Coordinates of N, CA and C in Angstrom, one line a residue:
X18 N 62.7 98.4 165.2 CA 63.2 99.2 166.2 C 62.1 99.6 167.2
X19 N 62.3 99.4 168.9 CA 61.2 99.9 169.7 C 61.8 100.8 170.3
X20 N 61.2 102.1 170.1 CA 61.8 103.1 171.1 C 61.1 103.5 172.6
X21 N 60.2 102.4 173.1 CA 59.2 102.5 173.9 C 60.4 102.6 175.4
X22 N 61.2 101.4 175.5 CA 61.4 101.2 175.9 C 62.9 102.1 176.9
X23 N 63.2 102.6 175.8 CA 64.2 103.8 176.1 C 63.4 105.4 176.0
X24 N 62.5 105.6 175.4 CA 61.9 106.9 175.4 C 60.5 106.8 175.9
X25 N 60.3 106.0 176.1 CA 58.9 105.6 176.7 C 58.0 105.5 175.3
X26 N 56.9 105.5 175.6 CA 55.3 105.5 174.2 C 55.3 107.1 173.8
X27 N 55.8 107.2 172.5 CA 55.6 108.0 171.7 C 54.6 108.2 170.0
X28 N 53.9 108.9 170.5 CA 53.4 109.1 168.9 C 53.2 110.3 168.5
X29 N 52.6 111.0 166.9 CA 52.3 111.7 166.2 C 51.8 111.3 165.8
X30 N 50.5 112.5 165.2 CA 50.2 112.2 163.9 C 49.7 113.3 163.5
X31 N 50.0 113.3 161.8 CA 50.3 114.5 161.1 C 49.0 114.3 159.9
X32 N 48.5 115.4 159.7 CA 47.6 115.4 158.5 C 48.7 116.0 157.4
X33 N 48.2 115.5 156.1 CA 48.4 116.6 154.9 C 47.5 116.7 153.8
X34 N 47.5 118.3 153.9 CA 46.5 118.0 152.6 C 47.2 119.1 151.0
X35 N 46.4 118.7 150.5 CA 47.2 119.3 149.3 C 46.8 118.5 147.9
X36 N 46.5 119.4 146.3 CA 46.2 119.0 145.3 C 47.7 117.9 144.9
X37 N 47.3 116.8 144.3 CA 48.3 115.7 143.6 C 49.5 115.5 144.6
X38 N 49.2 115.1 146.3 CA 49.6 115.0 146.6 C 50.0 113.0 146.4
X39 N 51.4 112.8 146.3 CA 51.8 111.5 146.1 C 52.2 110.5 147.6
X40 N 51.2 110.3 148.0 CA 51.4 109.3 149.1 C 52.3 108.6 149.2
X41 N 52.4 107.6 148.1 CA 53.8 106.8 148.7 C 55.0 107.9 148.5
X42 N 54.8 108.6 147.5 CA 56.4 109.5 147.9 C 56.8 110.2 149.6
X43 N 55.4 110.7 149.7 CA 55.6 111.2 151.3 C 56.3 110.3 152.2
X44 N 55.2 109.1 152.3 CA 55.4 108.6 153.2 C 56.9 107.8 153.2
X45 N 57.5 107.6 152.1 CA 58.7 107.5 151.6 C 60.1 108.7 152.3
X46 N 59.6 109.3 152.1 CA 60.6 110.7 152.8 C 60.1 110.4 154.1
X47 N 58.9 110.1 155.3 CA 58.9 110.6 156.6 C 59.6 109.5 156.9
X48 N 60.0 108.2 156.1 CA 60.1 107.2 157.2 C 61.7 107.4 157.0
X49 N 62.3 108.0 156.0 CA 64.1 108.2 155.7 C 63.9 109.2 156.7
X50 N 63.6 109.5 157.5 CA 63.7 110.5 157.8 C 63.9 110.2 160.0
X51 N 63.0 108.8 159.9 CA 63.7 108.4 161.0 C 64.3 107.4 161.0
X52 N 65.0 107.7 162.8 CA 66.4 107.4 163.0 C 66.1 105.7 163.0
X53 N 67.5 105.4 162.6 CA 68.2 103.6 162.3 C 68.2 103.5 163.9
X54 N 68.4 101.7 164.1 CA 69.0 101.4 165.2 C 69.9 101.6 166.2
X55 N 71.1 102.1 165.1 CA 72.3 102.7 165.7 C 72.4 104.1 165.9
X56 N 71.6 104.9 165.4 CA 71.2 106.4 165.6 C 70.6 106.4 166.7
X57 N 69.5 105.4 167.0 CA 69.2 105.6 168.4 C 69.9 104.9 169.4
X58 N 70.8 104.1 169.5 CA 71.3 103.7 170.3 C 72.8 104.4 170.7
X59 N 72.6 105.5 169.9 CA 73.7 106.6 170.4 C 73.1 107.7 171.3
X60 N 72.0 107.8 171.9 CA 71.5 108.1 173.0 C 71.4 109.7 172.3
X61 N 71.1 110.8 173.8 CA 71.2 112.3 173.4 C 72.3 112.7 173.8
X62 N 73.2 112.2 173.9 CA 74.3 113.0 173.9 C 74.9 112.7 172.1
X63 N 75.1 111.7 172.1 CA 75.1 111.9 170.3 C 74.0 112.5 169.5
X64 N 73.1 112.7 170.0 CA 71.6 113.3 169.1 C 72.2 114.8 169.2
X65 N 73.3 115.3 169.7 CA 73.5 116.6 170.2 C 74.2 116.6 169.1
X66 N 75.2 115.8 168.3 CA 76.4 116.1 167.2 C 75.3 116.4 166.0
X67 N 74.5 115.7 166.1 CA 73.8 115.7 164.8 C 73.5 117.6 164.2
X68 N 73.9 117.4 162.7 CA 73.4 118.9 162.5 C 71.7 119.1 162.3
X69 N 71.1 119.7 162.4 CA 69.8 120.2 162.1 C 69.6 120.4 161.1
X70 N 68.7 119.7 160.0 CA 68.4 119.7 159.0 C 67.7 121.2 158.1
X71 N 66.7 121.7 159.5 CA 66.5 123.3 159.1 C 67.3 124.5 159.4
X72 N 67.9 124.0 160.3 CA 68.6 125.2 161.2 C 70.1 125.0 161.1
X73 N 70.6 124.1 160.3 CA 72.0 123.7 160.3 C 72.7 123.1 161.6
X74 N 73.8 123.5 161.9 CA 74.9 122.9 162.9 C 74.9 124.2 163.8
X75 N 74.1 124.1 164.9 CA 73.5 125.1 166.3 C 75.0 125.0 166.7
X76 N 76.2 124.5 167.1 CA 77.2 124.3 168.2 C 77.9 124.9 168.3
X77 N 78.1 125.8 166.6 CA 79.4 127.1 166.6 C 78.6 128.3 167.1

């Protein structure tokens, strides 16, 4: 997936620190955690249905 090309050059990057922390498990959760092809190719107007995973469903 390139998102350059519809969102332009985006990056992060995130430290973590922490006793026994399990690397492959993290990095296992951040990458489920972004969007598939077809998630992004539903643009922001579908990025808008989506509920918020901290804050729930903002729309009601």
């Amino acid at each position: 997936m390139v998102l350059a090309p519809l969102l332009g050059e985006r990056r992060n990057d995130f430290t973590f620190t922490g006793a026994d922390l399990d690397p492959d498990r993290l990095r296992s959760a951040l990458d489920a955690a972004l969007p598939d092809d077809t998630e992004v190719a539903l643009g922001s107007d579908g990025w808008a249905d989506f509920s918020d995973p901290w804050l729930g469903d903002l729309s009601s």
